[in-house]
């Protein structure tokens, strides 16, 4: 099953969370490049909400285009990086100062999904649900 179908299954109450994460990790995602004030690329596009940096990722160019329209920014060319979900969580998330996750297809009201910085999604060293203090 592909990622969008798995997201639909989860949202419909019939999906399997482990299968969803597996599809996310195998999926090629389109992550838009952020554009700085001077027009140059400024890393991967993200936003901070609730103390978490969320990288925007899309399952196809049409989902990215819907995001551009929702932001009222569809009149420009959107450059993006095509990257596996696993690479995004395993290699990019660790470079962020603070917790980071992935927001997939955020412009699709019935098809979006958040992959938070928790164990099983991001590397354990960067998961917010693991107690590193040794407290019980």
Short mmCIF file of C-alpha atoms in Angstrom, two decimals:
data_model
loop_
_atom_site.label_atom_id
_atom_site.label_comp_id
_atom_site.label_asym_id
_atom_site.label_seq_id
_atom_site.Cartn_x
_atom_site.Cartn_y
_atom_site.Cartn_z
CA UNK A 1 0.00 0.00 0.00
CA UNK A 2 1.32 3.49 -0.73
CA UNK A 3 1.64 6.26 1.85
CA UNK A 4 -1.48 8.22 0.83
CA UNK A 5 -3.61 5.07 1.02
CA UNK A 6 -2.15 4.23 4.43
CA UNK A 7 -2.86 7.78 5.67
CA UNK A 8 -6.44 7.38 4.43
CA UNK A 9 -6.74 4.05 6.26
CA UNK A 10 -5.44 5.54 9.52
CA UNK A 11 -7.72 8.56 9.25
CA UNK A 12 -10.63 6.19 8.55
CA UNK A 13 -9.93 4.18 11.69
CA UNK A 14 -8.90 1.00 9.88
CA UNK A 15 -5.15 1.49 9.46
CA UNK A 16 -2.14 0.01 11.20
CA UNK A 17 0.24 2.57 12.76
CA UNK A 18 3.31 0.37 12.19
CA UNK A 19 2.40 -0.06 8.52
CA UNK A 20 1.86 3.73 8.25
CA UNK A 21 5.36 4.42 9.59
CA UNK A 22 6.81 1.78 7.26
CA UNK A 23 5.13 3.37 4.23
CA UNK A 24 6.31 6.80 5.37
CA UNK A 25 9.91 5.59 5.66
CA UNK A 26 9.80 4.00 2.17
CA UNK A 27 8.03 6.88 0.45
CA UNK A 28 9.83 9.39 -1.74
CA UNK A 29 8.67 12.75 -0.42
CA UNK A 30 8.95 16.19 -1.97
CA UNK A 31 10.30 18.71 0.55
CA UNK A 32 10.20 22.30 -0.70
CA UNK A 33 13.28 24.44 -0.39
CA UNK A 34 12.84 27.56 1.72
CA UNK A 35 13.54 30.84 -0.01
CA UNK A 36 15.30 33.57 1.95
CA UNK A 37 14.50 37.28 1.75
CA UNK A 38 17.24 37.68 -0.86
CA UNK A 39 15.72 34.99 -3.08
CA UNK A 40 18.34 32.32 -2.36
CA UNK A 41 17.60 28.89 -0.94
CA UNK A 42 17.63 28.78 2.82
CA UNK A 43 17.41 25.06 3.65
CA UNK A 44 14.28 22.93 3.74
CA UNK A 45 10.94 24.62 4.29
CA UNK A 46 9.58 24.16 7.78
CA UNK A 47 7.58 25.87 10.49
CA UNK A 48 7.72 25.82 14.27
CA UNK A 49 4.49 25.02 16.09
CA UNK A 50 4.15 23.90 19.68
CA UNK A 51 7.90 23.97 20.15
CA UNK A 52 8.45 21.45 17.35
CA UNK A 53 10.03 22.21 13.97
CA UNK A 54 7.84 20.59 11.32
CA UNK A 55 9.36 19.90 7.91
CA UNK A 56 6.80 20.17 5.13
CA UNK A 57 6.74 17.09 2.90
CA UNK A 58 4.45 16.08 0.07
CA UNK A 59 3.65 12.76 -1.58
CA UNK A 60 3.54 14.23 -5.09
CA UNK A 61 3.84 17.47 -7.02
CA UNK A 62 0.06 17.98 -6.98
CA UNK A 63 0.01 17.97 -3.17
CA UNK A 64 2.87 20.50 -3.19
CA UNK A 65 0.93 22.64 -5.69
CA UNK A 66 -2.13 22.62 -3.41
CA UNK A 67 0.14 23.83 -0.59
CA UNK A 68 1.45 26.66 -2.80
CA UNK A 69 -2.13 27.70 -3.62
CA UNK A 70 -3.13 27.57 0.07
CA UNK A 71 -0.21 29.88 0.88
CA UNK A 72 -1.25 32.20 -1.96
CA UNK A 73 2.21 31.67 -3.43
CA UNK A 74 1.47 29.63 -6.54
CA UNK A 75 2.85 32.18 -8.98
CA UNK A 76 6.47 31.14 -8.46
CA UNK A 77 8.43 27.99 -9.21
CA UNK A 78 8.76 25.80 -6.15
CA UNK A 79 12.02 23.89 -6.02
CA UNK A 80 12.11 20.82 -3.84
CA UNK A 81 14.26 17.95 -2.68
CA UNK A 82 13.02 14.42 -3.38
CA UNK A 83 14.00 12.37 -0.34
CA UNK A 84 12.99 9.12 1.34
CA UNK A 85 10.97 9.58 4.52
CA UNK A 86 13.57 7.48 6.34
CA UNK A 87 16.37 9.78 5.22
CA UNK A 88 14.38 12.83 6.29
CA UNK A 89 13.86 11.49 9.81
CA UNK A 90 17.19 9.69 10.24
CA UNK A 91 19.55 12.25 8.65
CA UNK A 92 17.79 15.63 8.64
CA UNK A 93 15.96 15.62 11.99
CA UNK A 94 19.22 15.09 13.94
CA UNK A 95 20.64 18.31 12.44
CA UNK A 96 17.90 20.44 13.99
CA UNK A 97 18.42 22.26 17.26
CA UNK A 98 15.40 20.98 19.18
CA UNK A 99 12.61 18.51 18.40
CA UNK A 100 11.58 18.06 14.77
CA UNK A 101 8.99 16.05 12.90
CA UNK A 102 7.44 15.82 9.44
CA UNK A 103 4.08 17.21 8.30
CA UNK A 104 2.90 15.39 5.17
CA UNK A 105 0.42 16.93 2.69
CA UNK A 106 -0.57 19.70 5.09
CA UNK A 107 -2.80 21.47 2.54
CA UNK A 108 -4.98 18.39 2.17
CA UNK A 109 -7.62 18.64 4.89
CA UNK A 110 -8.57 14.97 4.64
CA UNK A 111 -5.18 13.61 3.62
CA UNK A 112 -2.59 15.17 5.88
CA UNK A 113 -0.60 13.35 8.54
CA UNK A 114 1.93 14.46 11.14
CA UNK A 115 4.91 12.27 12.04
CA UNK A 116 6.02 13.66 15.41
CA UNK A 117 9.46 13.41 16.99
CA UNK A 118 8.73 10.24 18.96
CA UNK A 119 10.36 6.85 19.29
CA UNK A 120 9.71 4.67 16.26
CA UNK A 121 9.55 7.64 13.91
CA UNK A 122 12.75 9.60 14.58
CA UNK A 123 15.98 8.18 16.01
CA UNK A 124 15.60 7.50 19.75
CA UNK A 125 18.27 10.09 20.60
CA UNK A 126 15.94 12.78 19.16
CA UNK A 127 12.60 11.41 20.36
CA UNK A 128 10.76 13.59 22.89
CA UNK A 129 9.00 10.64 24.51
CA UNK A 130 12.17 8.99 25.84
CA UNK A 131 13.35 9.98 29.30
CA UNK A 132 17.11 10.55 29.13
CA UNK A 133 17.42 11.60 32.78
CA UNK A 134 17.07 8.08 34.12
CA UNK A 135 14.05 9.11 36.20
CA UNK A 136 11.38 6.48 36.74
#
